């Protein structure tokens, strides 16, 4: 499994390299030519000197206009050392491969995205000898994909949306839409995408909701995460445990979205023993404007 949010943010492009160029074209409006082939490359840029320099992900994209080197950096917070290492990466790669390097920074933080997007000027102020302009993908420009129809149209982009927006009030709708869209692709691809999203969700509530959605769908059974969740389910083992979890999830989604939960609504949800009904209510909780919307279609 992908081991961290940092890893997931750049390794998703190793799994779905076309997503990177699509994001450049559609999200950032960069006139990048459509590649017809990709190749993963060695990320180690260390020279003879004992200084380790390593990019997160490096892809070679073959296009009708020639080859490009796509340098992907996952950035959790501002790091002024990158103002020196990023120009080094691009210059070194161009000298070694004689291909045009393109730097793409991916982050879950709006503040980090603003920092990373600042051009890097080296040389005389006002007349730099070298300027680096990173392309940045983050929560301010990656689209929020919060409907099933949108997610099904472009599943990899919906994954990137979940990875960059998987926190706050929009997260339930984003995750539920993606979960539904994953049913439309083959299980092996879906299983790989599931782990990227799981590893990227730093909000414990969002990660728990994601795992509950995946458990309810029961379609990624060959993935290690599925075995982990199934093992947890076997330990709990009883139908009433699943009912209680679903009731808790329904109320938690409402509270997470900032919707007040009256005592009468809480009591009705917690006293329900019908798992299918609770599942329906949890789905309605994602889009409800008020707590009573859970029951509107059954009154």
PDB file of N, CA, C and O in Angstrom, residues 46-89:
ATOM      1  N   UNK A  46      21.345  12.361  -8.135  1.00  0.00           N
ATOM      2  CA  UNK A  46      22.604  12.546  -7.431  1.00  0.00           C
ATOM      3  C   UNK A  46      23.771  12.490  -8.409  1.00  0.00           C
ATOM      4  O   UNK A  46      23.837  11.617  -9.267  1.00  0.00           O
ATOM      5  N   UNK A  47      24.708  13.414  -8.261  1.00  0.00           N
ATOM      6  CA  UNK A  47      25.915  13.399  -9.083  1.00  0.00           C
ATOM      7  C   UNK A  47      27.040  12.743  -8.292  1.00  0.00           C
ATOM      8  O   UNK A  47      26.811  12.044  -7.316  1.00  0.00           O
ATOM      9  N   UNK A  48      28.277  12.959  -8.715  1.00  0.00           N
ATOM     10  CA  UNK A  48      29.413  12.320  -8.052  1.00  0.00           C
ATOM     11  C   UNK A  48      29.543  12.792  -6.615  1.00  0.00           C
ATOM     12  O   UNK A  48      29.886  12.025  -5.713  1.00  0.00           O
ATOM     13  N   UNK A  49      29.244  14.076  -6.373  1.00  0.00           N
ATOM     14  CA  UNK A  49      29.342  14.593  -5.004  1.00  0.00           C
ATOM     15  C   UNK A  49      28.365  13.859  -4.091  1.00  0.00           C
ATOM     16  O   UNK A  49      27.278  13.487  -4.514  1.00  0.00           O
ATOM     17  N   UNK A  50      28.722  13.687  -2.804  1.00  0.00           N
ATOM     18  CA  UNK A  50      27.846  12.958  -1.876  1.00  0.00           C
ATOM     19  C   UNK A  50      26.688  13.810  -1.384  1.00  0.00           C
ATOM     20  O   UNK A  50      26.518  14.035  -0.190  1.00  0.00           O
ATOM     21  N   UNK A  51      25.895  14.345  -2.324  1.00  0.00           N
ATOM     22  CA  UNK A  51      24.709  15.125  -1.980  1.00  0.00           C
ATOM     23  C   UNK A  51      23.513  14.450  -2.627  1.00  0.00           C
ATOM     24  O   UNK A  51      23.440  14.344  -3.851  1.00  0.00           O
ATOM     25  N   UNK A  52      22.593  13.972  -1.814  1.00  0.00           N
ATOM     26  CA  UNK A  52      21.437  13.272  -2.374  1.00  0.00           C
ATOM     27  C   UNK A  52      20.427  14.270  -2.927  1.00  0.00           C
ATOM     28  O   UNK A  52      20.007  15.193  -2.241  1.00  0.00           O
ATOM     29  N   UNK A  53      20.060  14.104  -4.179  1.00  0.00           N
ATOM     30  CA  UNK A  53      19.030  14.927  -4.798  1.00  0.00           C
ATOM     31  C   UNK A  53      18.077  13.973  -5.514  1.00  0.00           C
ATOM     32  O   UNK A  53      18.490  13.227  -6.387  1.00  0.00           O
ATOM     33  N   UNK A  54      16.830  14.025  -5.132  1.00  0.00           N
ATOM     34  CA  UNK A  54      15.867  13.059  -5.651  1.00  0.00           C
ATOM     35  C   UNK A  54      14.516  13.742  -5.850  1.00  0.00           C
ATOM     36  O   UNK A  54      14.016  14.410  -4.954  1.00  0.00           O
ATOM     37  N   UNK A  55      13.943  13.580  -7.048  1.00  0.00           N
ATOM     38  CA  UNK A  55      12.601  14.095  -7.279  1.00  0.00           C
ATOM     39  C   UNK A  55      11.597  13.033  -6.842  1.00  0.00           C
ATOM     40  O   UNK A  55      11.944  11.868  -6.656  1.00  0.00           O
ATOM     41  N   UNK A  56      10.344  13.444  -6.677  1.00  0.00           N
ATOM     42  CA  UNK A  56       9.334  12.496  -6.228  1.00  0.00           C
ATOM     43  C   UNK A  56       8.931  11.541  -7.350  1.00  0.00           C
ATOM     44  O   UNK A  56       8.933  10.322  -7.187  1.00  0.00           O
ATOM     45  N   UNK A  57       8.538  12.087  -8.489  1.00  0.00           N
ATOM     46  CA  UNK A  57       8.149  11.270  -9.645  1.00  0.00           C
ATOM     47  C   UNK A  57       8.702  11.921 -10.902  1.00  0.00           C
ATOM     48  O   UNK A  57       8.648  13.141 -11.047  1.00  0.00           O
ATOM     49  N   UNK A  58       9.234  11.100 -11.792  1.00  0.00           N
ATOM     50  CA  UNK A  58       9.783  11.594 -13.051  1.00  0.00           C
ATOM     51  C   UNK A  58       9.258  10.730 -14.192  1.00  0.00           C
ATOM     52  O   UNK A  58       9.452   9.516 -14.203  1.00  0.00           O
ATOM     53  N   UNK A  59       8.569  11.361 -15.138  1.00  0.00           N
ATOM     54  CA  UNK A  59       7.990  10.665 -16.286  1.00  0.00           C
ATOM     55  C   UNK A  59       8.496  11.283 -17.580  1.00  0.00           C
ATOM     56  O   UNK A  59       8.676  12.496 -17.669  1.00  0.00           O
ATOM     57  N   UNK A  60       8.709  10.444 -18.562  1.00  0.00           N
ATOM     58  CA  UNK A  60       9.049  10.915 -19.904  1.00  0.00           C
ATOM     59  C   UNK A  60       7.799  10.781 -20.767  1.00  0.00           C
ATOM     60  O   UNK A  60       7.236   9.692 -20.890  1.00  0.00           O
ATOM     61  N   UNK A  61       7.355  11.888 -21.337  1.00  0.00           N
ATOM     62  CA  UNK A  61       6.152  11.893 -22.169  1.00  0.00           C
ATOM     63  C   UNK A  61       6.554  12.127 -23.620  1.00  0.00           C
ATOM     64  O   UNK A  61       7.182  13.143 -23.940  1.00  0.00           O
ATOM     65  N   UNK A  62       6.206  11.178 -24.482  1.00  0.00           N
ATOM     66  CA  UNK A  62       6.503  11.302 -25.906  1.00  0.00           C
ATOM     67  C   UNK A  62       5.305  11.938 -26.606  1.00  0.00           C
ATOM     68  O   UNK A  62       4.172  11.469 -26.470  1.00  0.00           O
ATOM     69  N   UNK A  63       5.549  13.020 -27.312  1.00  0.00           N
ATOM     70  CA  UNK A  63       4.481  13.708 -28.041  1.00  0.00           C
ATOM     71  C   UNK A  63       4.923  13.931 -29.489  1.00  0.00           C
ATOM     72  O   UNK A  63       6.085  13.721 -29.848  1.00  0.00           O
ATOM     73  N   UNK A  64       3.997  14.387 -30.306  1.00  0.00           N
ATOM     74  CA  UNK A  64       4.332  14.686 -31.696  1.00  0.00           C
ATOM     75  C   UNK A  64       5.301  15.858 -31.811  1.00  0.00           C
ATOM     76  O   UNK A  64       5.938  16.045 -32.853  1.00  0.00           O
ATOM     77  N   UNK A  65       5.410  16.632 -30.738  1.00  0.00           N
ATOM     78  CA  UNK A  65       6.322  17.773 -30.729  1.00  0.00           C
ATOM     79  C   UNK A  65       7.670  17.429 -30.109  1.00  0.00           C
ATOM     80  O   UNK A  65       8.519  18.302 -29.936  1.00  0.00           O
ATOM     81  N   UNK A  66       7.854  16.174 -29.725  1.00  0.00           N
ATOM     82  CA  UNK A  66       9.087  15.759 -29.077  1.00  0.00           C
ATOM     83  C   UNK A  66       8.834  15.247 -27.672  1.00  0.00           C
ATOM     84  O   UNK A  66       7.685  15.142 -27.221  1.00  0.00           O
ATOM     85  N   UNK A  67       9.898  14.933 -26.953  1.00  0.00           N
ATOM     86  CA  UNK A  67       9.787  14.364 -25.605  1.00  0.00           C
ATOM     87  C   UNK A  67       9.846  15.459 -24.545  1.00  0.00           C
ATOM     88  O   UNK A  67      10.564  16.453 -24.693  1.00  0.00           O
ATOM     89  N   UNK A  68       9.068  15.264 -23.494  1.00  0.00           N
ATOM     90  CA  UNK A  68       9.094  16.131 -22.329  1.00  0.00           C
ATOM     91  C   UNK A  68       9.401  15.293 -21.091  1.00  0.00           C
ATOM     92  O   UNK A  68       9.000  14.124 -21.017  1.00  0.00           O
ATOM     93  N   UNK A  69      10.068  15.906 -20.123  1.00  0.00           N
ATOM     94  CA  UNK A  69      10.289  15.273 -18.832  1.00  0.00           C
ATOM     95  C   UNK A  69       9.369  15.940 -17.821  1.00  0.00           C
ATOM     96  O   UNK A  69       9.462  17.155 -17.581  1.00  0.00           O
ATOM     97  N   UNK A  70       8.451  15.171 -17.243  1.00  0.00           N
ATOM     98  CA  UNK A  70       7.484  15.688 -16.279  1.00  0.00           C
ATOM     99  C   UNK A  70       8.001  15.412 -14.873  1.00  0.00           C
ATOM    100  O   UNK A  70       8.077  14.263 -14.438  1.00  0.00           O
ATOM    101  N   UNK A  71       8.384  16.461 -14.180  1.00  0.00           N
ATOM    102  CA  UNK A  71       8.933  16.376 -12.828  1.00  0.00           C
ATOM    103  C   UNK A  71       7.810  16.693 -11.849  1.00  0.00           C
ATOM    104  O   UNK A  71       7.302  17.817 -11.825  1.00  0.00           O
ATOM    105  N   UNK A  72       7.399  15.722 -11.042  1.00  0.00           N
ATOM    106  CA  UNK A  72       6.291  15.907 -10.095  1.00  0.00           C
ATOM    107  C   UNK A  72       6.836  15.959  -8.679  1.00  0.00           C
ATOM    108  O   UNK A  72       7.544  15.040  -8.247  1.00  0.00           O
ATOM    109  N   UNK A  73       6.515  17.031  -7.973  1.00  0.00           N
ATOM    110  CA  UNK A  73       6.921  17.191  -6.583  1.00  0.00           C
ATOM    111  C   UNK A  73       5.690  17.308  -5.697  1.00  0.00           C
ATOM    112  O   UNK A  73       4.802  18.125  -5.965  1.00  0.00           O
ATOM    113  N   UNK A  74       5.606  16.491  -4.666  1.00  0.00           N
ATOM    114  CA  UNK A  74       4.537  16.574  -3.672  1.00  0.00           C
ATOM    115  C   UNK A  74       5.023  17.455  -2.534  1.00  0.00           C
ATOM    116  O   UNK A  74       6.070  17.173  -1.934  1.00  0.00           O
ATOM    117  N   UNK A  75       4.263  18.513  -2.233  1.00  0.00           N
ATOM    118  CA  UNK A  75       4.730  19.492  -1.260  1.00  0.00           C
ATOM    119  C   UNK A  75       3.707  19.671  -0.149  1.00  0.00           C
ATOM    120  O   UNK A  75       2.570  20.082  -0.403  1.00  0.00           O
ATOM    121  N   UNK A  76       4.083  19.349   1.084  1.00  0.00           N
ATOM    122  CA  UNK A  76       3.172  19.478   2.206  1.00  0.00           C
ATOM    123  C   UNK A  76       3.138  20.876   2.793  1.00  0.00           C
ATOM    124  O   UNK A  76       2.096  21.337   3.274  1.00  0.00           O
ATOM    125  N   UNK A  77       4.289  21.564   2.770  1.00  0.00           N
ATOM    126  CA  UNK A  77       4.372  22.915   3.329  1.00  0.00           C
ATOM    127  C   UNK A  77       5.507  23.654   2.635  1.00  0.00           C
ATOM    128  O   UNK A  77       6.365  23.044   1.981  1.00  0.00           O
ATOM    129  N   UNK A  78       5.535  24.988   2.749  1.00  0.00           N
ATOM    130  CA  UNK A  78       6.627  25.746   2.131  1.00  0.00           C
ATOM    131  C   UNK A  78       7.992  25.294   2.643  1.00  0.00           C
ATOM    132  O   UNK A  78       8.151  24.989   3.827  1.00  0.00           O
ATOM    133  N   UNK A  79       8.943  25.238   1.750  1.00  0.00           N
ATOM    134  CA  UNK A  79      10.311  24.828   2.084  1.00  0.00           C
ATOM    135  C   UNK A  79      11.253  25.643   1.204  1.00  0.00           C
ATOM    136  O   UNK A  79      11.376  25.383   0.009  1.00  0.00           O
ATOM    137  N   UNK A  80      11.901  26.630   1.788  1.00  0.00           N
ATOM    138  CA  UNK A  80      12.722  27.547   0.998  1.00  0.00           C
ATOM    139  C   UNK A  80      13.885  26.854   0.304  1.00  0.00           C
ATOM    140  O   UNK A  80      14.450  27.374  -0.663  1.00  0.00           O
ATOM    141  N   UNK A  81      14.273  25.666   0.769  1.00  0.00           N
ATOM    142  CA  UNK A  81      15.351  24.941   0.089  1.00  0.00           C
ATOM    143  C   UNK A  81      14.950  24.556  -1.332  1.00  0.00           C
ATOM    144  O   UNK A  81      15.808  24.387  -2.204  1.00  0.00           O
ATOM    145  N   UNK A  82      13.647  24.411  -1.571  1.00  0.00           N
ATOM    146  CA  UNK A  82      13.179  24.057  -2.911  1.00  0.00           C
ATOM    147  C   UNK A  82      13.457  25.171  -3.917  1.00  0.00           C
ATOM    148  O   UNK A  82      13.517  24.913  -5.121  1.00  0.00           O
ATOM    149  N   UNK A  83      13.635  26.409  -3.440  1.00  0.00           N
ATOM    150  CA  UNK A  83      13.915  27.509  -4.359  1.00  0.00           C
ATOM    151  C   UNK A  83      15.276  27.322  -5.019  1.00  0.00           C
ATOM    152  O   UNK A  83      15.565  27.926  -6.050  1.00  0.00           O
ATOM    153  N   UNK A  84      16.095  26.479  -4.425  1.00  0.00           N
ATOM    154  CA  UNK A  84      17.375  26.154  -5.045  1.00  0.00           C
ATOM    155  C   UNK A  84      17.369  24.801  -5.728  1.00  0.00           C
ATOM    156  O   UNK A  84      17.953  24.635  -6.800  1.00  0.00           O
ATOM    157  N   UNK A  85      16.699  23.823  -5.113  1.00  0.00           N
ATOM    158  CA  UNK A  85      16.736  22.466  -5.674  1.00  0.00           C
ATOM    159  C   UNK A  85      15.887  22.338  -6.931  1.00  0.00           C
ATOM    160  O   UNK A  85      16.264  21.608  -7.864  1.00  0.00           O
ATOM    161  N   UNK A  86      14.755  23.022  -7.028  1.00  0.00           N
ATOM    162  CA  UNK A  86      13.916  22.898  -8.227  1.00  0.00           C
ATOM    163  C   UNK A  86      14.629  23.398  -9.483  1.00  0.00           C
ATOM    164  O   UNK A  86      14.626  22.711 -10.507  1.00  0.00           O
ATOM    165  N   UNK A  87      15.285  24.582  -9.465  1.00  0.00           N
ATOM    166  CA  UNK A  87      16.062  24.973 -10.643  1.00  0.00           C
ATOM    167  C   UNK A  87      17.167  23.969 -10.970  1.00  0.00           C
ATOM    168  O   UNK A  87      17.447  23.700 -12.147  1.00  0.00           O
ATOM    169  N   UNK A  88      17.778  23.406  -9.931  1.00  0.00           N
ATOM    170  CA  UNK A  88      18.822  22.398 -10.158  1.00  0.00           C
ATOM    171  C   UNK A  88      18.249  21.191 -10.882  1.00  0.00           C
ATOM    172  O   UNK A  88      18.845  20.685 -11.850  1.00  0.00           O
ATOM    173  N   UNK A  89      17.085  20.687 -10.410  1.00  0.00           N
ATOM    174  CA  UNK A  89      16.471  19.519 -11.037  1.00  0.00           C
ATOM    175  C   UNK A  89      16.272  19.751 -12.537  1.00  0.00           C
ATOM    176  O   UNK A  89      16.620  18.906 -13.367  1.00  0.00           O
TER     177      UNK A  89
END
